[in-house]
RNA sequence: GCCCCCGUAGCUCAGUGGAUAGAGCAUCGGCCUUCUAAUCCGACGGUCGCAGGUUCGAAUCCUGCCGGGGGCACCA
């Protein structure tokens, strides 16, 4: 019996097409087909929208017709005569301008249910990105205040993307860059110190009540602060600033934890400025030296420059200001080199649209450092989020805090909604919709489908239905064929989402899967009615129910959303 | 002025060059003594911003224009 997945169908079609190409080549002695190579990519099958077009469909004949010099329908004819022989394929037909439509035999399709159950949490995981060592940097918000709405989209998207990449076999380190050096930190320190000492806020102080709260905590934990400030203002500032920073960073980590967002590494900018233990140059100095050796650094107007224009940037950038202080960009460059030195191939940056001016210079640093700017660096730019109907936070100075959003909407609804759209698509949060427990709210729709699979499982146990038999040939109801097809698609969805760095594909898929499940549930009973005896069909359907629940769970996990057993 | 993103149903948005462009919401209408009706079924709804081009085939790729958003620091 065939266990036919879309991947296996693509492979089989690729073999058939290769044979046809070979045969033509030997007949025409090379010629036009000389360079022609068929890959699995060329023979991808897709799930047709229209059921009359079979279970799986390929446009390979149309793609290759011109290159082979054969009319598309004629080539399709040659392909289907052999495709009908693929184990598990019941019918192969030509349609329209040259589509190849394949219909699986019922039992082969039904085998999917058992395969999913057997593979469990591993179903859908693959090796499309095996061997890739990826650094994924996102959020990286200044530790001078709470996370707010501007950070939430990148937190959700970045974490989900990392999970999807891992599911496709990549080795991913997710990383948060802490801007804990520089003027913003000093401003933050002065703001908190003033609050702690009950002094009026400095003119350029950070707004928001959280500064006052930090000030109170600093005052409690540093009882001698006022005394110290009288004797040595700078020392007091240092202590207050450092403590406030640690408190704030801990708060940020807590918020991320509640949002189910995990970072492998929190990377401190300070470590880039610090010289070595025995007076070695700091990583920034070392980085500038390395780039100078590569011939990309020059001095002009008392400043050190890097010639990013050699790598497509629209202007050269400075590493030091006139006063000798390193720019933020110098640290960025050193940070990039650190990522290289730590063995990462592709470095992914997830930035807001307000940072799109950074693409040119980041890419240029990659090039200057000797990386391949096509493959070793990816800068994903996301559009900002609008919010309807939220209250602004007084605590954080009229911005909306992540913690408030979590309390208001819950982590699941927020994560799901933010992961549901491509990064470059504008997105609005609608509080009313996200709080609703109906079809308007896609996360509930999907979670409900999962809870239903659990309810069926519980009821089946009560009714004495076990998994002692599995008869896939019985899964022939149209809603069963449809649901099985959805389950077969899942590994391809994960691989595609990973390759394109688009986790929203998973959420869209989950909604389709949930819809297929709900329709099946409505049409096909697992638990017999009345006095009807339990049969193989009921037991086999229980496997299918399990399989649907498993894939819903696997998919929700990639988005970082829980899969409750009851709602 | 230059650069990036967006423009698809009344609304919010999917759509990796393929078949009659989809989903949810909204509106209207159906199905509950049966595994959870938080589900399901049906109807209504389109100049895919506009105009050219490439292609057997374009919402998708290219060019120009229109409209909306963002960015163009020896700031962090």
Coordinates of C-alpha atoms in Angstrom, one line a residue, chain A:
Chain A
X1 CA 0.0 0.0 0.0
X2 CA 1.3 3.4 -0.9
X3 CA 1.8 6.1 1.8
X4 CA 1.7 9.0 -0.5
X5 CA 2.7 12.4 0.7
X6 CA 3.0 15.5 -1.5
X7 CA 6.8 15.3 -1.1
X8 CA 6.7 11.7 -2.4
X9 CA 4.5 12.7 -5.3
X10 CA 6.8 15.5 -6.3
X11 CA 9.7 13.2 -6.2
X12 CA 7.9 10.6 -8.3
X13 CA 6.9 13.2 -10.9
X14 CA 10.5 14.5 -11.0
X15 CA 11.7 11.0 -11.7
X16 CA 9.1 10.5 -14.5
X17 CA 10.0 13.8 -16.1
X18 CA 13.7 13.1 -15.9
X19 CA 13.1 9.8 -17.7
X20 CA 11.2 11.6 -20.4
X21 CA 13.9 14.2 -20.8
X22 CA 16.5 11.4 -21.0
X23 CA 14.6 9.6 -23.6
X24 CA 14.2 12.7 -25.7
X25 CA 17.9 13.5 -25.3
X26 CA 19.0 10.1 -26.6
X27 CA 16.5 10.3 -29.5
X28 CA 17.6 13.9 -30.5
X29 CA 21.2 13.3 -29.5
X30 CA 21.4 16.2 -27.1
X31 CA 20.3 19.4 -28.8
X32 CA 17.8 21.5 -26.9
X33 CA 17.5 19.2 -23.9
X34 CA 21.2 19.2 -23.3
X35 CA 21.2 21.4 -20.2
X36 CA 17.9 20.4 -18.9
X37 CA 17.8 19.1 -15.3
X38 CA 14.6 18.4 -13.4
X39 CA 14.4 19.0 -9.7
X40 CA 11.8 18.3 -7.1
X41 CA 11.1 22.1 -7.1
X42 CA 9.9 21.9 -10.7
X43 CA 7.4 19.2 -9.9
X44 CA 5.8 20.5 -6.7
X45 CA 2.3 19.4 -6.3
X46 CA -0.4 21.6 -4.8
X47 CA -3.8 21.0 -3.3
X48 CA -6.3 22.3 -5.9
X49 CA -9.0 24.5 -4.7
X50 CA -11.6 22.6 -6.7
X51 CA -12.2 19.1 -5.7
X52 CA -12.9 18.1 -9.3
X53 CA -9.2 18.6 -9.9
X54 CA -8.1 15.7 -7.9
X55 CA -6.2 15.4 -4.6
X56 CA -3.0 16.9 -5.9
X57 CA -2.1 18.8 -9.0
X58 CA 1.1 19.8 -10.8
X59 CA 1.8 22.4 -13.5
X60 CA 5.1 20.7 -14.5
X61 CA 4.0 19.9 -18.0
X62 CA 3.3 23.5 -18.8
X63 CA 6.6 24.6 -17.3
X64 CA 8.6 22.2 -19.3
X65 CA 6.6 22.1 -22.6
X66 CA 8.5 25.0 -24.1
X67 CA 12.0 23.8 -23.0
X68 CA 11.3 20.4 -24.4
X69 CA 9.6 21.7 -27.5
X70 CA 6.5 19.6 -26.9
X71 CA 3.0 20.9 -26.6
X72 CA 2.0 21.0 -22.9
X73 CA -0.9 18.6 -23.2
X74 CA 1.2 16.1 -25.1
X75 CA 3.9 16.2 -22.4
X76 CA 1.2 15.9 -19.7
X77 CA -0.1 12.8 -21.6
X78 CA 3.3 11.2 -21.4
X79 CA 3.6 12.0 -17.7
X80 CA 0.2 10.7 -16.6
X81 CA 0.6 7.5 -18.4
X82 CA 3.4 6.7 -16.0
X83 CA 2.0 8.6 -13.0
X84 CA -0.9 6.3 -12.9
X85 CA 1.6 3.6 -11.9
X86 CA 2.8 5.4 -8.8
X87 CA 1.9 3.3 -5.8
X88 CA -1.0 4.9 -4.0
X89 CA -2.2 6.9 -7.0
X90 CA -5.7 5.8 -8.1
X91 CA -6.1 8.2 -11.1
X92 CA -4.0 10.6 -13.1
X93 CA -5.7 13.0 -15.4
X94 CA -5.0 16.0 -17.7
X95 CA -7.1 19.1 -17.3
X96 CA -7.2 22.5 -18.9
X97 CA -4.0 23.7 -20.6
X98 CA -1.9 20.9 -19.2
X99 CA -2.5 20.4 -15.5
X100 CA -1.7 17.0 -14.1
X101 CA -4.3 16.0 -11.6
X102 CA -3.7 13.1 -9.3
X103 CA -6.2 11.3 -7.2
X104 CA -5.0 9.0 -4.4
X105 CA -6.6 5.8 -3.5
X106 CA -8.6 6.1 -0.3
X107 CA -6.4 3.7 1.8
X108 CA -3.2 5.5 0.9
X109 CA -4.6 8.8 1.8
X110 CA -6.0 7.4 5.0
X111 CA -2.5 6.1 6.0
X112 CA -1.7 9.7 6.8
X113 CA -3.7 9.5 10.0
X114 CA -1.6 6.7 11.4
X115 CA 1.6 8.3 10.2
X116 CA 0.8 11.5 12.1
X117 CA -0.1 9.7 15.3
X118 CA 3.1 7.6 15.1
X119 CA 5.3 10.7 14.6
X120 CA 3.5 12.8 17.2
X121 CA 5.2 16.0 18.0
X122 CA 7.8 15.3 15.4
X123 CA 5.2 15.3 12.6
X124 CA 6.0 18.3 10.4
X125 CA 9.5 18.8 11.5
X126 CA 12.0 18.4 8.7
X127 CA 15.4 19.0 7.4
X128 CA 14.8 21.7 4.7
X129 CA 17.2 24.0 6.6
X130 CA 19.4 21.4 8.1
X131 CA 23.0 22.5 8.6
X132 CA 22.2 26.2 8.7
X133 CA 23.4 28.0 11.8
X134 CA 21.3 31.1 12.3
X135 CA 21.5 34.0 14.6
X136 CA 18.1 35.7 15.0
X137 CA 18.1 39.1 16.7
X138 CA 14.9 40.8 17.6
X139 CA 13.2 43.2 20.1
X140 CA 16.6 44.6 21.5
X141 CA 14.7 47.3 23.3
X142 CA 16.6 49.8 25.4
X143 CA 16.6 48.7 29.0
X144 CA 15.5 52.2 30.0
X145 CA 11.8 51.4 30.3
X146 CA 9.2 48.7 30.0
X147 CA 8.5 46.9 26.8
X148 CA 5.6 48.6 24.9
X149 CA 3.4 47.9 22.0
X150 CA 6.1 48.9 19.5
X151 CA 8.1 45.8 20.7
X152 CA 5.3 43.3 20.9
X153 CA 5.0 42.5 17.2
X154 CA 8.7 41.8 16.9
X155 CA 8.7 39.7 20.0
X156 CA 5.9 37.5 18.7
X157 CA 7.1 37.4 15.2
X158 CA 10.8 36.8 16.1
X159 CA 10.1 34.0 18.5
X160 CA 7.7 32.3 16.2
X161 CA 10.1 32.6 13.3
X162 CA 12.9 31.1 15.4
X163 CA 10.6 28.2 16.3
X164 CA 9.6 27.7 12.6
X165 CA 13.3 27.7 11.5
X166 CA 14.2 25.2 14.2
X167 CA 11.3 23.0 13.0
X168 CA 12.8 23.0 9.6
X169 CA 16.1 21.8 10.9
X170 CA 18.1 25.0 11.4
X171 CA 20.2 25.6 14.4
X172 CA 18.9 28.9 15.7
X173 CA 20.1 31.2 18.5
X174 CA 17.7 33.9 19.4
X175 CA 19.3 37.0 20.7
X176 CA 18.5 40.3 22.4
X177 CA 21.0 43.1 22.1
X178 CA 20.9 45.3 25.2
X179 CA 21.8 48.9 24.6
X180 CA 23.3 49.3 28.1
X181 CA 26.0 51.8 27.1
X182 CA 25.8 55.4 26.1
X183 CA 23.9 58.5 26.6
X184 CA 20.4 57.0 26.9
X185 CA 21.6 55.0 29.9
X186 CA 23.0 58.1 31.6
X187 CA 19.7 59.9 31.0
X188 CA 17.9 57.0 32.5
X189 CA 20.2 56.9 35.5
X190 CA 19.8 60.6 36.2
X191 CA 16.0 60.3 35.9
X192 CA 15.9 57.5 38.4
X193 CA 18.4 59.1 40.8
X194 CA 16.3 62.3 40.9
X195 CA 13.2 60.2 41.6
X196 CA 15.0 58.3 44.3
X197 CA 16.1 61.5 46.0
X198 CA 12.8 63.2 45.6
X199 CA 14.4 65.8 43.5
X200 CA 12.6 67.5 40.6
X201 CA 13.1 65.5 37.4
X202 CA 15.9 66.7 35.1
X203 CA 14.9 68.7 32.1
X204 CA 15.4 65.8 29.6
X205 CA 14.2 63.1 32.0
X206 CA 12.3 60.0 30.9
X207 CA 8.6 60.5 31.4
X208 CA 6.3 58.0 33.0
X209 CA 5.5 56.9 36.5
X210 CA 7.7 53.8 36.1
X211 CA 10.6 56.1 36.7
X212 CA 9.1 57.0 40.1
X213 CA 8.5 53.4 40.9
X214 CA 12.1 52.5 40.0
X215 CA 13.2 55.4 42.1
X216 CA 11.4 54.0 45.1
X217 CA 12.9 50.6 44.7
X218 CA 16.3 52.1 44.3
X219 CA 15.8 54.1 47.5
X220 CA 14.8 51.0 49.4
X221 CA 17.6 48.9 48.2
X222 CA 20.2 51.6 48.6
X223 CA 19.4 53.2 52.0
X224 CA 22.6 55.3 52.0
X225 CA 22.0 56.8 48.6
X226 CA 21.1 60.3 49.8
X227 CA 24.2 60.5 52.0
X228 CA 26.4 59.2 49.2
X229 CA 24.9 61.7 46.8
X230 CA 25.9 64.6 49.1
X231 CA 29.5 63.4 49.2
X232 CA 29.9 62.1 45.7
X233 CA 27.2 62.7 43.2
X234 CA 28.8 60.7 40.5
X235 CA 29.2 57.6 42.6
X236 CA 25.6 57.9 43.7
X237 CA 24.6 58.2 40.0
X238 CA 26.6 55.1 39.1
X239 CA 25.0 53.0 41.8
X240 CA 21.5 54.2 41.2
X241 CA 21.9 53.8 37.4
X242 CA 23.3 50.3 37.7
X243 CA 20.6 49.1 40.1
X244 CA 17.8 50.6 38.1
X245 CA 19.2 49.0 34.9
X246 CA 19.2 45.6 36.6
X247 CA 15.7 46.0 37.9
X248 CA 14.4 47.2 34.5
X249 CA 16.1 44.4 32.6
X250 CA 14.7 41.9 35.0
X251 CA 11.2 43.4 34.4
X252 CA 11.7 43.1 30.6
X253 CA 12.7 39.5 30.9
X254 CA 9.6 38.8 33.1
X255 CA 7.4 40.4 30.5
X256 CA 8.9 38.3 27.7
X257 CA 8.5 35.2 29.8
X258 CA 4.8 35.9 30.3
X259 CA 4.6 36.4 26.5
X260 CA 6.1 33.0 26.0
X261 CA 9.0 34.6 24.2
X262 CA 12.4 33.0 24.8
X263 CA 15.9 34.4 24.1
X264 CA 19.0 32.2 24.2
X265 CA 21.3 35.1 24.6
X266 CA 21.1 38.6 26.1
X267 CA 24.1 40.4 24.6
X268 CA 25.3 43.4 26.5
X269 CA 26.6 46.4 24.4
X270 CA 29.0 47.2 27.3
X271 CA 31.0 44.1 26.6
X272 CA 31.9 45.6 23.3
X273 CA 33.3 48.7 24.9
X274 CA 35.2 47.0 27.6
X275 CA 38.9 46.4 27.2
X276 CA 40.4 43.0 27.8
X277 CA 41.6 41.9 31.3
X278 CA 45.2 42.7 30.4
X279 CA 44.6 45.9 28.6
X280 CA 43.8 44.3 25.2
X281 CA 41.8 46.5 22.8
X282 CA 38.0 46.4 23.3
X283 CA 36.0 44.5 20.8
X284 CA 35.0 47.8 19.1
X285 CA 38.7 48.8 18.7
X286 CA 39.5 45.3 17.5
X287 CA 36.7 45.4 15.1
X288 CA 37.8 48.7 13.6
X289 CA 41.3 47.3 13.3
X290 CA 40.1 44.3 11.5
X291 CA 38.0 46.3 9.1
X292 CA 41.0 48.7 8.6
X293 CA 43.1 45.7 7.6
X294 CA 40.5 44.8 5.1
X295 CA 41.0 48.3 3.7
X296 CA 37.5 49.7 4.5
X297 CA 38.4 52.3 7.2
X298 CA 39.8 55.8 6.8
X299 CA 40.3 59.0 8.8
X300 CA 38.9 62.3 7.8
X301 CA 37.9 65.5 9.7
X302 CA 39.3 64.0 13.0
X303 CA 36.8 61.1 12.7
X304 CA 37.2 57.5 11.8
X305 CA 35.0 56.4 8.9
X306 CA 34.1 53.2 7.2
X307 CA 33.5 53.1 3.5
X308 CA 30.1 51.5 3.5
X309 CA 29.5 52.9 0.0
X310 CA 31.7 50.2 -1.4
X311 CA 28.9 47.8 -0.4
X312 CA 25.9 49.7 -1.7
X313 CA 25.2 52.1 1.3
X314 CA 24.2 55.6 0.2
X315 CA 26.8 57.3 2.3
X316 CA 29.9 56.4 4.3
X317 CA 29.4 56.1 8.1
X318 CA 31.4 57.2 11.0
X319 CA 32.8 55.1 13.8
X320 CA 33.9 57.9 16.0
X321 CA 32.5 61.3 16.5
X322 CA 34.8 64.3 16.5
X323 CA 35.1 64.0 20.3
X324 CA 36.5 60.5 19.9
X325 CA 33.5 58.7 21.3
X326 CA 32.4 55.7 19.4
X327 CA 29.1 55.9 17.6
X328 CA 26.3 53.5 18.1
X329 CA 27.2 52.1 14.6
X330 CA 30.7 51.2 15.7
X331 CA 29.2 49.0 18.4
X332 CA 26.8 47.5 15.7
X333 CA 29.8 46.6 13.6
X334 CA 31.7 45.0 16.5
X335 CA 28.5 43.1 17.4
X336 CA 28.2 41.8 13.8
X337 CA 31.8 40.6 14.0
X338 CA 31.0 38.9 17.3
X339 CA 28.2 37.0 15.6
X340 CA 30.6 36.0 12.8
X341 CA 33.2 34.9 15.4
X342 CA 30.6 32.8 17.2
X343 CA 30.1 30.8 14.1
X344 CA 26.8 32.0 12.8
X345 CA 26.2 31.8 9.1
X346 CA 23.0 33.7 8.4
X347 CA 22.4 36.7 10.7
X348 CA 18.8 37.7 10.8
X349 CA 17.7 41.2 12.1
X350 CA 14.1 41.9 12.7
X351 CA 13.6 45.7 12.7
X352 CA 10.7 48.1 12.6
X353 CA 10.0 50.1 9.5
X354 CA 11.4 53.2 11.3
X355 CA 14.8 51.5 11.1
X356 CA 14.8 50.7 7.4
X357 CA 17.6 53.2 7.0
X358 CA 19.8 50.7 8.8
X359 CA 19.6 48.1 6.1
X360 CA 22.2 49.7 3.9
X361 CA 24.8 50.1 6.6
X362 CA 24.3 46.7 8.3
X363 CA 24.6 45.0 5.0
X364 CA 27.7 47.0 4.2
X365 CA 29.3 45.9 7.5
X366 CA 28.6 42.3 6.5
X367 CA 30.3 42.9 3.2
X368 CA 33.2 44.7 4.7
X369 CA 33.7 41.9 7.2
X370 CA 34.0 39.5 4.3
X371 CA 30.6 37.9 4.5
X372 CA 28.4 37.2 1.6
X373 CA 25.7 39.9 1.7
X374 CA 23.3 37.8 -0.2
X375 CA 23.2 34.8 2.1
X376 CA 24.9 35.7 5.4
X377 CA 22.6 38.7 6.4
X378 CA 18.9 39.1 6.3
X379 CA 17.2 42.3 7.5
X380 CA 13.5 41.8 7.9
X381 CA 11.6 45.1 8.1
X382 CA 8.2 45.1 9.8
X383 CA 5.4 47.6 9.6
X384 CA 4.3 49.1 12.9
X385 CA 1.1 48.2 14.7
X386 CA -2.0 50.2 15.2
X387 CA -4.3 49.6 18.1
X388 CA -8.0 50.3 18.3
X389 CA -9.6 50.8 21.6
X390 CA -6.7 50.5 24.0
X391 CA -6.1 52.6 27.0
X392 CA -2.8 54.4 27.2
X393 CA -0.6 53.6 30.1
X394 CA 0.0 56.4 32.6
X395 CA 2.8 54.4 34.2
X396 CA 4.9 54.4 31.1
X397 CA 4.1 57.9 29.9
X398 CA 1.2 57.4 27.5
X399 CA 2.7 54.4 25.7
X400 CA 1.0 51.1 25.8
X401 CA 2.9 48.5 27.8
X402 CA 3.3 44.9 26.8
X403 CA 2.2 44.0 30.3
X404 CA -1.0 45.9 29.9
X405 CA -1.7 44.2 26.6
X406 CA -1.1 40.8 28.2
X407 CA -3.4 41.5 31.1
X408 CA -6.1 42.9 28.7
X409 CA -6.0 40.4 25.9
X410 CA -3.9 37.4 27.1
X411 CA -0.7 36.0 25.7
X412 CA -2.4 33.5 23.4
X413 CA -4.7 35.9 21.5
X414 CA -1.9 38.5 21.3
X415 CA 0.8 36.1 20.1
X416 CA -1.6 34.5 17.5
X417 CA -2.8 37.8 16.1
X418 CA 0.6 39.3 15.8
X419 CA 2.0 36.2 14.1
X420 CA -1.0 36.1 11.7
X421 CA 0.2 38.7 9.2
X422 CA 3.3 39.1 7.1
X423 CA 5.8 41.4 8.8
X424 CA 5.6 43.9 5.9
X425 CA 1.8 44.1 6.2
X426 CA 0.2 46.8 8.3
X427 CA -1.6 45.4 11.2
X428 CA -4.2 46.7 13.6
X429 CA -5.1 45.2 17.0
X430 CA -8.7 45.3 17.7
X431 CA -9.2 44.7 21.4
X432 CA -12.9 43.8 21.2
X433 CA -12.2 41.2 18.6
X434 CA -9.3 39.7 20.5
X435 CA -11.3 39.4 23.6
X436 CA -14.2 37.7 21.9
X437 CA -14.7 33.9 22.2
X438 CA -16.2 33.3 18.8
X439 CA -15.4 32.9 15.2
X440 CA -14.2 36.5 15.0
X441 CA -11.2 35.6 17.0
X442 CA -9.1 33.1 15.0
X443 CA -7.1 31.9 18.0
X444 CA -10.3 30.7 19.7
X445 CA -11.5 29.1 16.5
X446 CA -8.3 27.0 16.3
X447 CA -8.0 26.3 20.0
X448 CA -11.7 25.2 20.0
X449 CA -10.9 22.7 17.3
X450 CA -8.1 21.3 19.4
X451 CA -10.3 21.2 22.5
X452 CA -12.9 19.3 20.5
X453 CA -10.4 16.7 19.5
X454 CA -9.7 16.2 23.2
X455 CA -13.4 16.0 24.0
X456 CA -13.9 13.4 21.4
X457 CA -11.0 11.5 22.8
X458 CA -12.5 11.6 26.3
X459 CA -15.9 10.6 25.1
X460 CA -14.5 7.7 23.0
X461 CA -12.8 6.3 26.1
X462 CA -16.0 6.4 28.0
X463 CA -17.8 4.7 25.1
X464 CA -15.2 2.0 24.9
X465 CA -13.8 2.9 21.6
X466 CA -10.1 2.0 21.3
X467 CA -7.4 2.1 18.7
X468 CA -7.1 -1.7 18.2
X469 CA -7.9 -1.5 14.5
X470 CA -7.0 0.9 11.8
X471 CA -8.7 0.5 8.4
X472 CA -7.7 3.6 6.3
X473 CA -9.8 2.4 3.4
X474 CA -12.9 3.3 5.3
X475 CA -12.0 7.0 5.4
X476 CA -13.9 7.9 2.3
X477 CA -16.3 10.6 3.2
X478 CA -15.5 13.9 1.4
X479 CA -14.8 15.7 4.6
X480 CA -12.3 12.9 5.5
X481 CA -10.5 13.2 2.2
X482 CA -10.3 16.9 2.8
X483 CA -9.1 16.6 6.3
X484 CA -6.5 14.0 5.4
X485 CA -5.3 16.3 2.6
X486 CA -4.8 19.1 5.1
X487 CA -2.8 16.9 7.4
X488 CA -0.6 15.9 4.4
X489 CA 0.1 19.5 3.7
X490 CA 1.5 20.4 7.1
X491 CA 5.2 19.4 6.6
X492 CA 5.3 21.5 3.4
X493 CA 3.7 24.4 5.2
X494 CA 6.3 24.4 7.9
X495 CA 9.2 24.1 5.4
X496 CA 7.8 26.9 3.3
X497 CA 7.2 29.2 6.3
X498 CA 10.8 28.6 7.3
X499 CA 12.3 29.2 3.9
X500 CA 10.4 32.4 3.5
X501 CA 10.7 33.4 7.2
X502 CA 6.9 33.8 7.3
X503 CA 5.3 32.2 10.3
X504 CA 2.0 33.6 9.4
X505 CA 1.7 30.8 6.9
X506 CA 1.4 28.5 9.8
X507 CA -1.5 30.4 11.4
X508 CA -3.4 30.6 8.1
X509 CA -2.9 26.9 7.7
X510 CA -4.2 26.2 11.2
X511 CA -7.4 28.1 10.5
X512 CA -7.9 26.0 7.4
X513 CA -7.1 22.8 9.3
X514 CA -9.5 23.8 12.1
X515 CA -12.2 24.5 9.5
X516 CA -11.7 21.1 7.9
X517 CA -11.8 19.4 11.3
X518 CA -15.0 21.2 12.3
X519 CA -16.7 20.2 9.0
X520 CA -15.6 16.6 9.5
X521 CA -16.8 16.6 13.1
X522 CA -20.1 17.8 11.8
X523 CA -20.4 15.0 9.3
X524 CA -18.6 12.0 10.6
X525 CA -19.2 10.6 14.1
X526 CA -16.5 8.9 16.1
X527 CA -18.9 7.7 18.7
X528 CA -21.8 5.6 17.4
X529 CA -25.4 6.8 17.9
X530 CA -27.9 4.9 20.0
X531 CA -27.6 1.2 19.9
X532 CA -25.2 1.2 16.9
X533 CA -22.3 -1.1 17.6
X534 CA -18.7 0.1 17.7
X535 CA -17.0 -0.8 14.4
X536 CA -13.7 -0.4 12.6
X537 CA -14.9 2.8 11.1
X538 CA -15.3 4.4 14.6
X539 CA -11.9 3.1 15.7
X540 CA -10.3 4.4 12.5
X541 CA -11.9 7.8 12.9
X542 CA -10.5 8.0 16.4
X543 CA -7.1 7.8 14.8
X544 CA -8.0 10.6 12.5
X545 CA -9.3 12.6 15.4
X546 CA -6.0 12.0 17.2
X547 CA -4.0 13.1 14.1
X548 CA -6.0 16.3 13.7
X549 CA -5.4 17.2 17.4
X550 CA -1.7 16.4 17.0
X551 CA -1.2 18.7 14.1
X552 CA -3.2 21.5 15.7
X553 CA -1.0 21.1 18.7
X554 CA 2.2 21.1 16.7
X555 CA 1.2 24.1 14.7
X556 CA 0.1 26.2 17.7
X557 CA 3.4 25.4 19.4
X558 CA 5.3 26.9 16.5
X559 CA 3.3 30.1 17.1
X560 CA 3.9 30.0 20.9
X561 CA 0.2 29.5 21.7
X562 CA -1.2 27.0 24.1
X563 CA -3.4 24.2 23.0
X564 CA -5.9 23.8 25.9
X565 CA -7.8 20.5 26.3
X566 CA -10.9 22.3 27.4
X567 CA -12.1 25.8 26.8

